[in-house]
C-alpha cells in the first residue's frame, strides 16, 4: 500500500523532472524567436495545401498564409515597430507600473502591506490572496501587474517563500480566470459569440450576458479551496529547499509604522477613495459618458477601456501625496526617479515582449491557430460521443488549444460557431457549452509560456530566485493546472447533474435527457 509520504515523494520527483527539463530550454525571448521561425516554416510548408475546414469568421475554407512570401516578409519588416508597440500587454504593464512605481518607492504600498499584515491571520493569507486574484478579473489585467507581484512581497515579509505567494496569486488571477462572483467585461464578450453560434440553429435565440454567473460565482469557492490546499500542502513545502538569492534590498521593510506614516497613508487612501467615489458618481447615470449603449461592463464602454489609466492614477496620485507628506519625496524629481526605477525593472520583460509580439502576430496572420482549433473541434464532432463525454472532450480540447492560442475571446470566436450549434443538436444548451469552454480555457492558462503575461511572471520570480526559468514556473503551476482541469470538470458535471441553474435565464437538459 502506497503511503502519503511516498505519494508526496513521487509528486516532488515528477515536478523536479519537469523543472529540470524546462530550465534546459533557452531563454523565453529566444523561445519566442524559435517559435517565430517554426511558424514561418510551417506556413510555407502548408500554404499550398487545401483544407476542408471552414473559418466561421468568413464562411470560407481556411487558407494558410505563407509568411515567407515576398509580400509577407516586406510587411513583417515594415510593420515590426507597430507590431511591437501595439502589443497589448506591453502598454498595460508599462502604464500601470509607472503609477505603481511611485506608490512603491514612496513607501505607500509598504505601509499598506504592513497594516494589512497586522489584520490578516497567517493561515488565511493564501485564500485571501487567491480571492483577491479572482476579483481582480473585474479590472481586466490588473491582477497580472498588481496582485501577483504584491503577493510575492507579502509572503516574503511574513517569512514565507515569496514564490509560493506568486504561485497562489497567479493561480487566482489566471488559473481561476473564469471564476468570479463579480460580473466583468468577459461575460458579455463571450456571450456575444455564444449567441451568434446559437443563432445558426435558432435565429431568434437570445443568450443572457450573465448566463454563467451562478456557476462562475460558486466556482470561486472551488478555486480558492483547491488553490489553498495546493499552495500550502504541495508548492510551499517543495520550495523550502529553493534559496531566495535575488535582489530583495528594495523590498518593503516591515518595521513599526510611525504616526506620520499612518497619517500619510490615511490621507493618501482618503484621496484614492474620493477618486473612486467621483468615478462612481459620474458612471452611475444611465446616460453617463463612461457607458456604452447604457452598459458599464461592455468592453467598448469607456470605463472598461480606462481600467489601466485608472490604475495608474489611483496609485500615482496617492503615492505622490504619501511621499511628499512623510518626506520620502523631497522634490518632484524624486517622484520621476521612482517611475524610472519601475521602468528599469521592466527592461527584461520589454525584451521578451518584443519577440513575443512578433510571434503572436505571425501565428495569427498565418491562420495556423485557426486551423488547429477548427480541426480539433471537427474531430470531436466526428466521434459522436455521449453528451457528458462530449462536454469533457470540449473542456480538454479547449485546454489544449489554449496552450497555443491564448486569447479567450479569440478562441471562442473560432470555436463557438462550431461547438454551440453542434451541442444544441445533442440537446445541450449554449449556456452549458460556454461554461465547459470557460473551464478548459482557464485551467491551462498558467502552464503555457505563450500566454502573453507568462514571461512577466517569470520576471517576478527572478526578483527572488535569480535562476528561475520557464521550467521552474511551469513545474510550480502544473499541480494547480491539473487539479483545476480535473476537479473543475467534475464540478461542472456534478453541477449539471443536479440541475442547478448556470446563470441568469440559462438552461440546459439534464444528463438523462
GROMACS .gro file of C-alpha atoms in nm:
model
  513
    1UNK     CA    1   0.000   0.000   0.000
    2UNK     CA    2   0.136   0.339  -0.102
    3UNK     CA    3   0.174   0.582   0.188
    4UNK     CA    4   0.105   0.953   0.177
    5UNK     CA    5   0.477   1.024   0.215
    6UNK     CA    6   0.558   0.803  -0.085
    7UNK     CA    7   0.292   0.979  -0.294
    8UNK     CA    8   0.430   1.320  -0.200
    9UNK     CA    9   0.780   1.199  -0.287
   10UNK     CA   10   0.664   1.079  -0.628
   11UNK     CA   11   0.494   1.411  -0.697
   12UNK     CA   12   0.807   1.601  -0.591
   13UNK     CA   13   1.028   1.389  -0.819
   14UNK     CA   14   0.793   1.443  -1.113
   15UNK     CA   15   0.784   1.821  -1.058
   16UNK     CA   16   1.162   1.831  -1.020
   17UNK     CA   17   1.191   1.648  -1.352
   18UNK     CA   18   0.959   1.900  -1.520
   19UNK     CA   19   1.163   2.185  -1.373
   20UNK     CA   20   1.496   2.041  -1.488
   21UNK     CA   21   1.370   1.978  -1.840
   22UNK     CA   22   1.200   2.315  -1.862
   23UNK     CA   23   1.501   2.507  -1.735
   24UNK     CA   24   1.720   2.349  -2.003
   25UNK     CA   25   1.513   2.535  -2.257
   26UNK     CA   26   1.659   2.859  -2.392
   27UNK     CA   27   1.569   3.198  -2.253
   28UNK     CA   28   1.199   3.282  -2.309
   29UNK     CA   29   1.288   3.555  -2.559
   30UNK     CA   30   1.484   3.303  -2.767
   31UNK     CA   31   1.197   3.053  -2.743
   32UNK     CA   32   0.964   3.309  -2.896
   33UNK     CA   33   1.221   3.372  -3.169
   34UNK     CA   34   1.246   2.997  -3.242
   35UNK     CA   35   0.866   2.972  -3.240
   36UNK     CA   36   0.850   3.254  -3.494
   37UNK     CA   37   1.086   3.064  -3.725
   38UNK     CA   38   0.874   2.748  -3.685
   39UNK     CA   39   0.559   2.941  -3.776
   40UNK     CA   40   0.732   3.076  -4.087
   41UNK     CA   41   0.841   2.728  -4.191
   42UNK     CA   42   0.502   2.563  -4.128
   43UNK     CA   43   0.318   2.844  -4.306
   44UNK     CA   44   0.543   2.793  -4.610
   45UNK     CA   45   0.500   2.415  -4.595
   46UNK     CA   46   0.119   2.421  -4.564
   47UNK     CA   47   0.042   2.726  -4.775
   48UNK     CA   48  -0.023   2.518  -5.086
   49UNK     CA   49  -0.242   2.262  -4.906
   50UNK     CA   50  -0.622   2.267  -4.940
   51UNK     CA   51  -0.821   2.225  -4.620
   52UNK     CA   52  -1.192   2.149  -4.582
   53UNK     CA   53  -1.205   2.338  -4.252
   54UNK     CA   54  -1.440   2.637  -4.281
   55UNK     CA   55  -1.343   2.954  -4.099
   56UNK     CA   56  -1.661   3.059  -3.913
   57UNK     CA   57  -1.547   3.421  -3.920
   58UNK     CA   58  -1.550   3.438  -4.302
   59UNK     CA   59  -1.755   3.137  -4.408
   60UNK     CA   60  -1.472   3.031  -4.639
   61UNK     CA   61  -1.223   2.744  -4.630
   62UNK     CA   62  -0.916   2.804  -4.415
   63UNK     CA   63  -0.613   2.911  -4.614
   64UNK     CA   64  -0.268   2.908  -4.457
   65UNK     CA   65  -0.084   3.224  -4.548
   66UNK     CA   66   0.282   3.185  -4.646
   67UNK     CA   67   0.473   3.411  -4.407
   68UNK     CA   68   0.793   3.364  -4.614
   69UNK     CA   69   0.648   3.512  -4.931
   70UNK     CA   70   0.793   3.839  -5.053
   71UNK     CA   71   0.482   4.037  -4.958
   72UNK     CA   72   0.464   3.882  -4.611
   73UNK     CA   73   0.830   3.944  -4.534
   74UNK     CA   74   0.806   4.302  -4.660
   75UNK     CA   75   0.501   4.357  -4.440
   76UNK     CA   76   0.679   4.191  -4.145
   77UNK     CA   77   0.969   4.436  -4.167
   78UNK     CA   78   0.760   4.746  -4.237
   79UNK     CA   79   0.518   4.675  -3.950
   80UNK     CA   80   0.772   4.543  -3.696
   81UNK     CA   81   0.775   4.861  -3.486
   82UNK     CA   82   0.397   4.889  -3.493
   83UNK     CA   83   0.359   4.521  -3.404
   84UNK     CA   84   0.584   4.568  -3.101
   85UNK     CA   85   0.442   4.898  -2.976
   86UNK     CA   86   0.087   4.777  -3.042
   87UNK     CA   87   0.136   4.458  -2.837
   88UNK     CA   88  -0.149   4.496  -2.586
   89UNK     CA   89   0.019   4.352  -2.272
   90UNK     CA   90   0.321   4.583  -2.318
   91UNK     CA   91   0.122   4.904  -2.280
   92UNK     CA   92  -0.089   4.759  -1.999
   93UNK     CA   93   0.218   4.661  -1.796
   94UNK     CA   94   0.424   4.974  -1.851
   95UNK     CA   95   0.148   5.230  -1.788
   96UNK     CA   96   0.028   5.051  -1.475
   97UNK     CA   97   0.384   5.011  -1.343
   98UNK     CA   98   0.452   5.384  -1.379
   99UNK     CA   99   0.183   5.453  -1.121
  100UNK     CA  100   0.261   5.150  -0.905
  101UNK     CA  101   0.630   5.251  -0.907
  102UNK     CA  102   0.552   5.586  -0.744
  103UNK     CA  103   0.331   5.416  -0.483
  104UNK     CA  104   0.601   5.156  -0.415
  105UNK     CA  105   0.907   5.379  -0.387
  106UNK     CA  106   0.727   5.645  -0.185
  107UNK     CA  107   0.651   5.382   0.079
  108UNK     CA  108   0.274   5.396   0.033
  109UNK     CA  109   0.242   5.028  -0.064
  110UNK     CA  110   0.491   4.934   0.208
  111UNK     CA  111   0.274   5.094   0.477
  112UNK     CA  112  -0.044   4.947   0.331
  113UNK     CA  113   0.103   4.597   0.336
  114UNK     CA  114   0.222   4.637   0.693
  115UNK     CA  115  -0.127   4.745   0.802
  116UNK     CA  116  -0.286   4.455   0.615
  117UNK     CA  117  -0.044   4.202   0.766
  118UNK     CA  118  -0.142   4.311   1.115
  119UNK     CA  119  -0.503   4.221   1.039
  120UNK     CA  120  -0.467   3.903   0.829
  121UNK     CA  121  -0.402   3.577   1.017
  122UNK     CA  122  -0.106   3.394   0.865
  123UNK     CA  123  -0.306   3.076   0.798
  124UNK     CA  124  -0.566   3.273   0.597
  125UNK     CA  125  -0.312   3.451   0.378
  126UNK     CA  126  -0.331   3.205   0.087
  127UNK     CA  127  -0.712   3.205   0.044
  128UNK     CA  128  -0.717   3.585   0.074
  129UNK     CA  129  -0.451   3.619  -0.197
  130UNK     CA  130  -0.637   3.381  -0.430
  131UNK     CA  131  -0.965   3.563  -0.361
  132UNK     CA  132  -0.809   3.900  -0.446
  133UNK     CA  133  -0.665   3.746  -0.763
  134UNK     CA  134  -1.009   3.623  -0.867
  135UNK     CA  135  -1.176   3.958  -0.801
  136UNK     CA  136  -0.902   4.136  -0.999
  137UNK     CA  137  -1.057   3.997  -1.320
  138UNK     CA  138  -1.314   4.275  -1.290
  139UNK     CA  139  -1.033   4.519  -1.366
  140UNK     CA  140  -0.917   4.329  -1.677
  141UNK     CA  141  -0.538   4.275  -1.647
  142UNK     CA  142  -0.485   4.442  -1.310
  143UNK     CA  143  -0.409   4.113  -1.140
  144UNK     CA  144  -0.103   4.046  -1.356
  145UNK     CA  145   0.061   4.382  -1.291
  146UNK     CA  146  -0.052   4.437  -0.933
  147UNK     CA  147  -0.177   4.133  -0.739
  148UNK     CA  148   0.089   3.880  -0.844
  149UNK     CA  149   0.400   4.089  -0.757
  150UNK     CA  150   0.243   4.215  -0.434
  151UNK     CA  151   0.167   3.859  -0.328
  152UNK     CA  152   0.539   3.780  -0.351
  153UNK     CA  153   0.620   4.081  -0.133
  154UNK     CA  154   0.357   3.988   0.126
  155UNK     CA  155   0.469   3.625   0.158
  156UNK     CA  156   0.834   3.728   0.183
  157UNK     CA  157   0.753   3.980   0.455
  158UNK     CA  158   0.570   3.714   0.658
  159UNK     CA  159   0.864   3.475   0.645
  160UNK     CA  160   0.705   3.251   0.384
  161UNK     CA  161   0.856   3.167   0.047
  162UNK     CA  162   0.778   3.452  -0.197
  163UNK     CA  163   0.740   3.216  -0.494
  164UNK     CA  164   0.454   3.043  -0.310
  165UNK     CA  165   0.276   3.378  -0.292
  166UNK     CA  166   0.336   3.442  -0.662
  167UNK     CA  167   0.204   3.093  -0.743
  168UNK     CA  168  -0.111   3.140  -0.535
  169UNK     CA  169  -0.183   3.478  -0.691
  170UNK     CA  170  -0.110   3.350  -1.044
  171UNK     CA  171  -0.348   3.059  -0.980
  172UNK     CA  172  -0.624   3.300  -0.876
  173UNK     CA  173  -0.564   3.561  -1.144
  174UNK     CA  174  -0.505   3.333  -1.443
  175UNK     CA  175  -0.594   2.975  -1.350
  176UNK     CA  176  -0.922   3.091  -1.198
  177UNK     CA  177  -0.991   3.337  -1.479
  178UNK     CA  178  -1.346   3.201  -1.525
  179UNK     CA  179  -1.428   3.202  -1.154
  180UNK     CA  180  -1.563   3.531  -1.027
  181UNK     CA  181  -1.865   3.643  -0.828
  182UNK     CA  182  -1.832   3.996  -0.967
  183UNK     CA  183  -1.957   4.036  -1.328
  184UNK     CA  184  -1.688   4.160  -1.567
  185UNK     CA  185  -1.642   4.253  -1.929
  186UNK     CA  186  -1.554   3.896  -2.029
  187UNK     CA  187  -1.915   3.788  -1.964
  188UNK     CA  188  -2.085   3.991  -2.239
  189UNK     CA  189  -1.785   3.937  -2.467
  190UNK     CA  190  -1.815   3.557  -2.461
  191UNK     CA  191  -2.196   3.577  -2.465
  192UNK     CA  192  -2.189   3.765  -2.794
  193UNK     CA  193  -2.004   3.479  -2.967
  194UNK     CA  194  -2.224   3.218  -2.795
  195UNK     CA  195  -2.540   3.389  -2.917
  196UNK     CA  196  -2.404   3.415  -3.271
  197UNK     CA  197  -2.330   3.041  -3.269
  198UNK     CA  198  -2.675   2.958  -3.129
  199UNK     CA  199  -2.849   3.164  -3.395
  200UNK     CA  200  -2.701   2.939  -3.663
  201UNK     CA  201  -2.958   2.682  -3.545
  202UNK     CA  202  -3.224   2.908  -3.393
  203UNK     CA  203  -3.209   3.259  -3.548
  204UNK     CA  204  -3.438   3.410  -3.283
  205UNK     CA  205  -3.246   3.273  -2.984
  206UNK     CA  206  -3.100   3.520  -2.732
  207UNK     CA  207  -2.840   3.443  -2.465
  208UNK     CA  208  -2.816   3.644  -2.143
  209UNK     CA  209  -2.474   3.804  -2.077
  210UNK     CA  210  -2.486   3.659  -1.724
  211UNK     CA  211  -2.579   3.309  -1.843
  212UNK     CA  212  -2.286   3.156  -1.647
  213UNK     CA  213  -2.292   3.392  -1.348
  214UNK     CA  214  -2.415   3.144  -1.084
  215UNK     CA  215  -2.167   2.881  -1.196
  216UNK     CA  216  -1.867   3.118  -1.204
  217UNK     CA  217  -1.966   3.256  -0.862
  218UNK     CA  218  -1.976   2.914  -0.696
  219UNK     CA  219  -1.661   2.817  -0.887
  220UNK     CA  220  -1.480   3.091  -0.694
  221UNK     CA  221  -1.518   2.884  -0.377
  222UNK     CA  222  -1.384   2.576  -0.556
  223UNK     CA  223  -1.079   2.761  -0.691
  224UNK     CA  224  -1.000   2.916  -0.352
  225UNK     CA  225  -1.021   2.585  -0.164
  226UNK     CA  226  -0.823   2.384  -0.421
  227UNK     CA  227  -0.566   2.660  -0.466
  228UNK     CA  228  -0.528   2.695  -0.089
  229UNK     CA  229  -0.457   2.323  -0.044
  230UNK     CA  230  -0.210   2.301  -0.333
  231UNK     CA  231  -0.020   2.615  -0.227
  232UNK     CA  232   0.018   2.524   0.139
  233UNK     CA  233   0.050   2.145   0.112
  234UNK     CA  234   0.236   2.089  -0.217
  235UNK     CA  235   0.401   2.405  -0.355
  236UNK     CA  236   0.537   2.574  -0.043
  237UNK     CA  237   0.686   2.259   0.116
  238UNK     CA  238   0.864   2.185  -0.212
  239UNK     CA  239   1.001   2.541  -0.224
  240UNK     CA  240   1.165   2.518   0.117
  241UNK     CA  241   1.485   2.393  -0.049
  242UNK     CA  242   1.481   2.680  -0.302
  243UNK     CA  243   1.704   2.956  -0.170
  244UNK     CA  244   1.596   3.319  -0.204
  245UNK     CA  245   1.904   3.475  -0.364
  246UNK     CA  246   1.758   3.765  -0.563
  247UNK     CA  247   1.788   4.138  -0.508
  248UNK     CA  248   1.545   4.197  -0.223
  249UNK     CA  249   1.710   4.511  -0.083
  250UNK     CA  250   1.443   4.741  -0.225
  251UNK     CA  251   1.152   4.534  -0.093
  252UNK     CA  252   0.939   4.685   0.184
  253UNK     CA  253   1.095   4.680   0.530
  254UNK     CA  254   0.849   4.573   0.797
  255UNK     CA  255   0.948   4.771   1.100
  256UNK     CA  256   0.691   4.953   1.311
  257UNK     CA  257   0.462   5.208   1.146
  258UNK     CA  258   0.529   5.563   1.266
  259UNK     CA  259   0.249   5.806   1.345
  260UNK     CA  260   0.344   6.019   1.045
  261UNK     CA  261   0.339   5.718   0.812
  262UNK     CA  262  -0.003   5.618   0.937
  263UNK     CA  263  -0.141   5.969   0.891
  264UNK     CA  264   0.015   5.989   0.545
  265UNK     CA  265  -0.136   5.655   0.448
  266UNK     CA  266  -0.482   5.756   0.572
  267UNK     CA  267  -0.461   6.086   0.384
  268UNK     CA  268  -0.346   5.924   0.060
  269UNK     CA  269  -0.605   5.646   0.089
  270UNK     CA  270  -0.879   5.901   0.154
  271UNK     CA  271  -0.780   6.073  -0.171
  272UNK     CA  272  -0.792   5.736  -0.352
  273UNK     CA  273  -1.137   5.658  -0.212
  274UNK     CA  274  -1.258   6.006  -0.303
  275UNK     CA  275  -1.137   5.946  -0.657
  276UNK     CA  276  -1.323   5.613  -0.672
  277UNK     CA  277  -1.633   5.783  -0.534
  278UNK     CA  278  -1.612   6.052  -0.801
  279UNK     CA  279  -1.571   5.783  -1.068
  280UNK     CA  280  -1.880   5.602  -0.938
  281UNK     CA  281  -2.075   5.929  -0.931
  282UNK     CA  282  -2.005   6.011  -1.295
  283UNK     CA  283  -2.056   5.649  -1.407
  284UNK     CA  284  -2.388   5.567  -1.241
  285UNK     CA  285  -2.626   5.780  -1.453
  286UNK     CA  286  -2.777   5.582  -1.741
  287UNK     CA  287  -2.656   5.844  -1.989
  288UNK     CA  288  -2.304   5.862  -1.846
  289UNK     CA  289  -2.021   5.914  -2.093
  290UNK     CA  290  -1.845   5.623  -1.923
  291UNK     CA  291  -2.107   5.379  -2.056
  292UNK     CA  292  -2.154   5.217  -2.397
  293UNK     CA  293  -2.519   5.197  -2.501
  294UNK     CA  294  -2.608   5.231  -2.134
  295UNK     CA  295  -2.381   4.943  -2.025
  296UNK     CA  296  -2.086   4.973  -1.789
  297UNK     CA  297  -1.947   4.620  -1.831
  298UNK     CA  298  -1.937   4.619  -2.210
  299UNK     CA  299  -1.575   4.604  -2.332
  300UNK     CA  300  -1.646   4.904  -2.553
  301UNK     CA  301  -1.753   5.114  -2.253
  302UNK     CA  302  -1.502   5.395  -2.184
  303UNK     CA  303  -1.477   5.292  -1.819
  304UNK     CA  304  -1.369   4.939  -1.918
  305UNK     CA  305  -1.117   5.076  -2.166
  306UNK     CA  306  -0.983   5.311  -1.898
  307UNK     CA  307  -0.902   5.046  -1.636
  308UNK     CA  308  -0.524   5.066  -1.684
  309UNK     CA  309  -0.508   5.450  -1.683
  310UNK     CA  310  -0.726   5.441  -1.371
  311UNK     CA  311  -0.482   5.200  -1.205
  312UNK     CA  312  -0.203   5.443  -1.294
  313UNK     CA  313  -0.387   5.743  -1.141
  314UNK     CA  314  -0.517   5.557  -0.836
  315UNK     CA  315  -0.160   5.464  -0.739
  316UNK     CA  316   0.037   5.757  -0.875
  317UNK     CA  317  -0.165   6.031  -0.700
  318UNK     CA  318  -0.188   5.866  -0.353
  319UNK     CA  319   0.175   5.754  -0.385
  320UNK     CA  320   0.287   6.110  -0.456
  321UNK     CA  321   0.076   6.252  -0.171
  322UNK     CA  322   0.216   5.996   0.072
  323UNK     CA  323   0.573   6.051  -0.044
  324UNK     CA  324   0.567   6.428  -0.001
  325UNK     CA  325   0.375   6.402   0.329
  326UNK     CA  326   0.619   6.163   0.500
  327UNK     CA  327   0.929   6.304   0.331
  328UNK     CA  328   1.040   6.016   0.108
  329UNK     CA  329   0.990   6.260  -0.181
  330UNK     CA  330   1.167   6.593  -0.128
  331UNK     CA  331   1.116   6.729  -0.479
  332UNK     CA  332   0.930   6.635  -0.794
  333UNK     CA  333   1.244   6.476  -0.942
  334UNK     CA  334   1.229   6.213  -0.667
  335UNK     CA  335   0.888   6.109  -0.800
  336UNK     CA  336   1.022   6.088  -1.156
  337UNK     CA  337   1.318   5.883  -1.031
  338UNK     CA  338   1.071   5.639  -0.873
  339UNK     CA  339   0.896   5.598  -1.209
  340UNK     CA  340   1.234   5.546  -1.378
  341UNK     CA  341   1.326   5.272  -1.130
  342UNK     CA  342   0.995   5.099  -1.203
  343UNK     CA  343   1.071   5.106  -1.575
  344UNK     CA  344   1.423   4.977  -1.512
  345UNK     CA  345   1.276   4.668  -1.350
  346UNK     CA  346   1.071   4.607  -1.665
  347UNK     CA  347   1.369   4.606  -1.905
  348UNK     CA  348   1.389   4.226  -1.930
  349UNK     CA  349   1.014   4.198  -1.988
  350UNK     CA  350   1.030   4.457  -2.267
  351UNK     CA  351   1.291   4.249  -2.449
  352UNK     CA  352   1.077   3.934  -2.418
  353UNK     CA  353   0.766   4.125  -2.523
  354UNK     CA  354   0.940   4.228  -2.846
  355UNK     CA  355   0.989   3.869  -2.962
  356UNK     CA  356   0.655   3.756  -2.817
  357UNK     CA  357   0.469   4.025  -3.012
  358UNK     CA  358   0.632   3.922  -3.339
  359UNK     CA  359   0.549   3.554  -3.281
  360UNK     CA  360   0.186   3.617  -3.181
  361UNK     CA  361   0.129   3.837  -3.486
  362UNK     CA  362   0.282   3.580  -3.725
  363UNK     CA  363   0.090   3.291  -3.568
  364UNK     CA  364  -0.240   3.477  -3.603
  365UNK     CA  365  -0.176   3.609  -3.956
  366UNK     CA  366  -0.072   3.265  -4.083
  367UNK     CA  367  -0.409   3.112  -3.977
  368UNK     CA  368  -0.226   2.818  -3.814
  369UNK     CA  369  -0.406   2.881  -3.485
  370UNK     CA  370  -0.746   2.890  -3.656
  371UNK     CA  371  -0.671   2.564  -3.837
  372UNK     CA  372  -0.566   2.394  -3.512
  373UNK     CA  373  -0.884   2.499  -3.332
  374UNK     CA  374  -1.126   2.410  -3.611
  375UNK     CA  375  -0.971   2.073  -3.694
  376UNK     CA  376  -0.980   1.977  -3.326
  377UNK     CA  377  -1.348   2.070  -3.297
  378UNK     CA  378  -1.433   1.878  -3.615
  379UNK     CA  379  -1.256   1.570  -3.482
  380UNK     CA  380  -1.455   1.587  -3.159
  381UNK     CA  381  -1.778   1.621  -3.354
  382UNK     CA  382  -1.694   1.319  -3.570
  383UNK     CA  383  -1.658   1.094  -3.262
  384UNK     CA  384  -2.033   1.132  -3.182
  385UNK     CA  385  -1.977   1.067  -2.810
  386UNK     CA  386  -2.242   1.076  -2.531
  387UNK     CA  387  -2.333   1.424  -2.402
  388UNK     CA  388  -2.131   1.407  -2.080
  389UNK     CA  389  -1.825   1.270  -2.259
  390UNK     CA  390  -1.860   1.538  -2.527
  391UNK     CA  391  -1.860   1.809  -2.260
  392UNK     CA  392  -1.543   1.662  -2.110
  393UNK     CA  393  -1.392   1.648  -2.460
  394UNK     CA  394  -1.470   2.016  -2.518
  395UNK     CA  395  -1.305   2.110  -2.188
  396UNK     CA  396  -0.987   1.914  -2.261
  397UNK     CA  397  -0.972   2.024  -2.626
  398UNK     CA  398  -1.008   2.389  -2.520
  399UNK     CA  399  -0.734   2.345  -2.258
  400UNK     CA  400  -0.505   2.201  -2.527
  401UNK     CA  401  -0.580   2.471  -2.785
  402UNK     CA  402  -0.526   2.731  -2.511
  403UNK     CA  403  -0.160   2.626  -2.496
  404UNK     CA  404  -0.117   2.778  -2.844
  405UNK     CA  405  -0.393   3.041  -2.875
  406UNK     CA  406  -0.405   3.249  -2.558
  407UNK     CA  407  -0.690   3.493  -2.620
  408UNK     CA  408  -1.013   3.374  -2.454
  409UNK     CA  409  -1.231   3.574  -2.689
  410UNK     CA  410  -1.017   3.490  -2.994
  411UNK     CA  411  -1.055   3.114  -2.936
  412UNK     CA  412  -1.427   3.139  -2.864
  413UNK     CA  413  -1.480   3.341  -3.181
  414UNK     CA  414  -1.342   3.038  -3.368
  415UNK     CA  415  -1.495   2.760  -3.159
  416UNK     CA  416  -1.841   2.895  -3.067
  417UNK     CA  417  -1.986   2.870  -3.421
  418UNK     CA  418  -1.878   2.502  -3.419
  419UNK     CA  419  -1.935   2.388  -3.060
  420UNK     CA  420  -2.260   2.572  -2.982
  421UNK     CA  421  -2.476   2.453  -3.276
  422UNK     CA  422  -2.315   2.106  -3.264
  423UNK     CA  423  -2.416   2.055  -2.899
  424UNK     CA  424  -2.756   2.217  -2.946
  425UNK     CA  425  -2.832   1.930  -3.183
  426UNK     CA  426  -2.742   1.693  -2.897
  427UNK     CA  427  -2.985   1.873  -2.666
  428UNK     CA  428  -2.716   2.069  -2.477
  429UNK     CA  429  -2.781   2.440  -2.433
  430UNK     CA  430  -2.539   2.715  -2.540
  431UNK     CA  431  -2.507   2.813  -2.173
  432UNK     CA  432  -2.360   2.477  -2.076
  433UNK     CA  433  -2.132   2.471  -2.380
  434UNK     CA  434  -1.996   2.815  -2.286
  435UNK     CA  435  -1.941   2.702  -1.925
  436UNK     CA  436  -1.743   2.400  -2.047
  437UNK     CA  437  -1.533   2.625  -2.268
  438UNK     CA  438  -1.457   2.859  -1.978
  439UNK     CA  439  -1.337   2.573  -1.757
  440UNK     CA  440  -1.094   2.447  -2.022
  441UNK     CA  441  -0.978   2.796  -2.113
  442UNK     CA  442  -0.885   2.887  -1.755
  443UNK     CA  443  -0.721   2.565  -1.643
  444UNK     CA  444  -0.421   2.568  -1.878
  445UNK     CA  445  -0.352   2.943  -1.872
  446UNK     CA  446  -0.086   2.905  -1.604
  447UNK     CA  447   0.135   2.647  -1.780
  448UNK     CA  448   0.173   2.790  -2.129
  449UNK     CA  449   0.475   3.015  -2.195
  450UNK     CA  450   0.283   3.151  -2.496
  451UNK     CA  451   0.040   3.330  -2.265
  452UNK     CA  452   0.145   3.697  -2.301
  453UNK     CA  453   0.184   3.756  -1.928
  454UNK     CA  454   0.374   3.432  -1.857
  455UNK     CA  455   0.717   3.593  -1.918
  456UNK     CA  456   0.622   3.874  -1.680
  457UNK     CA  457   0.553   3.623  -1.401
  458UNK     CA  458   0.897   3.468  -1.470
  459UNK     CA  459   1.046   3.814  -1.413
  460UNK     CA  460   0.858   3.848  -1.083
  461UNK     CA  461   1.004   3.514  -0.968
  462UNK     CA  462   1.358   3.612  -1.073
  463UNK     CA  463   1.345   3.902  -0.829
  464UNK     CA  464   1.364   3.643  -0.551
  465UNK     CA  465   1.528   3.340  -0.717
  466UNK     CA  466   1.774   3.450  -0.986
  467UNK     CA  467   1.786   3.129  -1.187
  468UNK     CA  468   1.408   3.098  -1.223
  469UNK     CA  469   1.325   2.982  -1.574
  470UNK     CA  470   1.027   2.862  -1.770
  471UNK     CA  471   1.066   2.514  -1.623
  472UNK     CA  472   1.057   2.648  -1.268
  473UNK     CA  473   0.731   2.831  -1.325
  474UNK     CA  474   0.567   2.550  -1.525
  475UNK     CA  475   0.660   2.293  -1.259
  476UNK     CA  476   0.532   2.523  -0.986
  477UNK     CA  477   0.198   2.582  -1.162
  478UNK     CA  478   0.140   2.233  -1.304
  479UNK     CA  479  -0.029   2.094  -0.987
  480UNK     CA  480  -0.274   2.386  -0.997
  481UNK     CA  481  -0.345   2.329  -1.366
  482UNK     CA  482  -0.408   1.954  -1.331
  483UNK     CA  483  -0.624   1.997  -1.021
  484UNK     CA  484  -0.828   2.276  -1.181
  485UNK     CA  485  -0.874   2.087  -1.506
  486UNK     CA  486  -0.982   1.757  -1.349
  487UNK     CA  487  -1.160   1.893  -1.042
  488UNK     CA  488  -1.340   2.175  -1.221
  489UNK     CA  489  -1.457   1.933  -1.493
  490UNK     CA  490  -1.605   1.701  -1.232
  491UNK     CA  491  -1.752   2.004  -1.055
  492UNK     CA  492  -1.928   2.116  -1.374
  493UNK     CA  493  -2.060   1.765  -1.442
  494UNK     CA  494  -2.197   1.743  -1.087
  495UNK     CA  495  -2.342   2.092  -1.118
  496UNK     CA  496  -2.512   1.985  -1.441
  497UNK     CA  497  -2.627   1.655  -1.290
  498UNK     CA  498  -2.805   1.829  -1.003
  499UNK     CA  499  -2.975   2.068  -1.245
  500UNK     CA  500  -2.853   2.383  -1.068
  501UNK     CA  501  -2.905   2.695  -1.286
  502UNK     CA  502  -2.584   2.810  -1.455
  503UNK     CA  503  -2.679   3.176  -1.456
  504UNK     CA  504  -2.945   3.433  -1.535
  505UNK     CA  505  -3.204   3.290  -1.775
  506UNK     CA  506  -2.971   3.000  -1.850
  507UNK     CA  507  -3.091   2.648  -1.926
  508UNK     CA  508  -2.970   2.303  -2.018
  509UNK     CA  509  -3.102   1.949  -2.042
  510UNK     CA  510  -3.027   1.706  -1.760
  511UNK     CA  511  -2.780   1.425  -1.831
  512UNK     CA  512  -3.067   1.177  -1.854
  513UNK     CA  513  -3.236   1.399  -2.115
   0.00000   0.00000   0.00000
